[in-house]
XYZ file of C-alpha atoms in Angstrom:
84
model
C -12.822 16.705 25.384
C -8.963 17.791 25.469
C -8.108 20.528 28.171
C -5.121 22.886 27.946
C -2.193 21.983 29.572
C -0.839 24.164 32.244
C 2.061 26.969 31.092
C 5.311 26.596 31.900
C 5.561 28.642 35.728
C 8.859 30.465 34.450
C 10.019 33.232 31.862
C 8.370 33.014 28.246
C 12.145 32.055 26.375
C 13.381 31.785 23.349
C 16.235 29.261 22.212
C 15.048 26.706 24.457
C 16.420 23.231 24.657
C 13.639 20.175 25.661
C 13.423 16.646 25.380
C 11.016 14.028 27.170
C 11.692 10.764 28.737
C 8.387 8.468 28.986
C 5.297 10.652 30.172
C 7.723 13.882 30.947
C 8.820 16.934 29.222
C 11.491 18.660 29.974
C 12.751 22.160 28.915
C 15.439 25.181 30.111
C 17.630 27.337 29.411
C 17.092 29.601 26.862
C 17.174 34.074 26.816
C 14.048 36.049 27.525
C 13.758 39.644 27.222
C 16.090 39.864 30.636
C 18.911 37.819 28.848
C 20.077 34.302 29.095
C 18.272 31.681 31.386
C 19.382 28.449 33.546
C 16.869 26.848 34.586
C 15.536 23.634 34.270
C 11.676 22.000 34.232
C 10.212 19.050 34.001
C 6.107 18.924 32.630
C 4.173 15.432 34.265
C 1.384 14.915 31.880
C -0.450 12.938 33.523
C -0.638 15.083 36.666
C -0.576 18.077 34.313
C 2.491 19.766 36.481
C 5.486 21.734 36.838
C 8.508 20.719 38.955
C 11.803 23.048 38.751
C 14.878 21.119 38.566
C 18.664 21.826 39.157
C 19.314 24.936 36.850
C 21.939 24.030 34.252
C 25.790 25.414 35.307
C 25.978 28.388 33.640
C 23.950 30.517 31.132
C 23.117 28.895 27.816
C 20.714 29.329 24.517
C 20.008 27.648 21.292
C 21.580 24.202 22.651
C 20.023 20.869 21.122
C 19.612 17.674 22.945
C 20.296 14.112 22.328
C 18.542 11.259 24.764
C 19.733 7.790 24.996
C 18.857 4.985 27.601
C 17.490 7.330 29.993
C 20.462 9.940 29.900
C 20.174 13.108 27.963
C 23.237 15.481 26.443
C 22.910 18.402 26.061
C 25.381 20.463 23.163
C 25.434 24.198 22.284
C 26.122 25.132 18.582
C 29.156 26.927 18.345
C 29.078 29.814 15.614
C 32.598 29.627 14.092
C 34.482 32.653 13.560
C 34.773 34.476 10.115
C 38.211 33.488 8.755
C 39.814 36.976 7.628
């Protein structure tokens, strides 16, 4: 029988950016209803728990992440400007 996982301890977000790395999630940043977020957390599935980590430098939202070898980049999409 499955059990629900525990919810993230932090601000329902939108705009999120995750990724996981072996048996752990990871997800931050992000806005909420309060406005942009910095904050970082990492989900242990096995122990079924919530660490915070570092918050990210600076306020960010609809980023996207890449993982390679253990190191993950994270990248914000840039809205270009209407040419006029």
């Amino acid at each position: 029988m499955e059990s629900e996982s525990r919810f993230l301890p932090a601000a329902a977000r939108m705009f999120a950016a995750a990724f996981s790395i072996g048996s752990k999630g990871y997800i931050g940043t992000g806005s909420s209803s309060s406005g942009t977020l910095s904050d970082f957390w990492e989900y242990d599935a096995i122990s079924d728990t919530w660490t915070q980590k570092s918050s990210f430098r600076g306020q960010r939202y609809e980023g996207s992440c890449l993982q390679c070898r253990r190191i993950w980049f994270y990248g914000r999409r840039i809205w270009p400007t209407a040419k006029k």
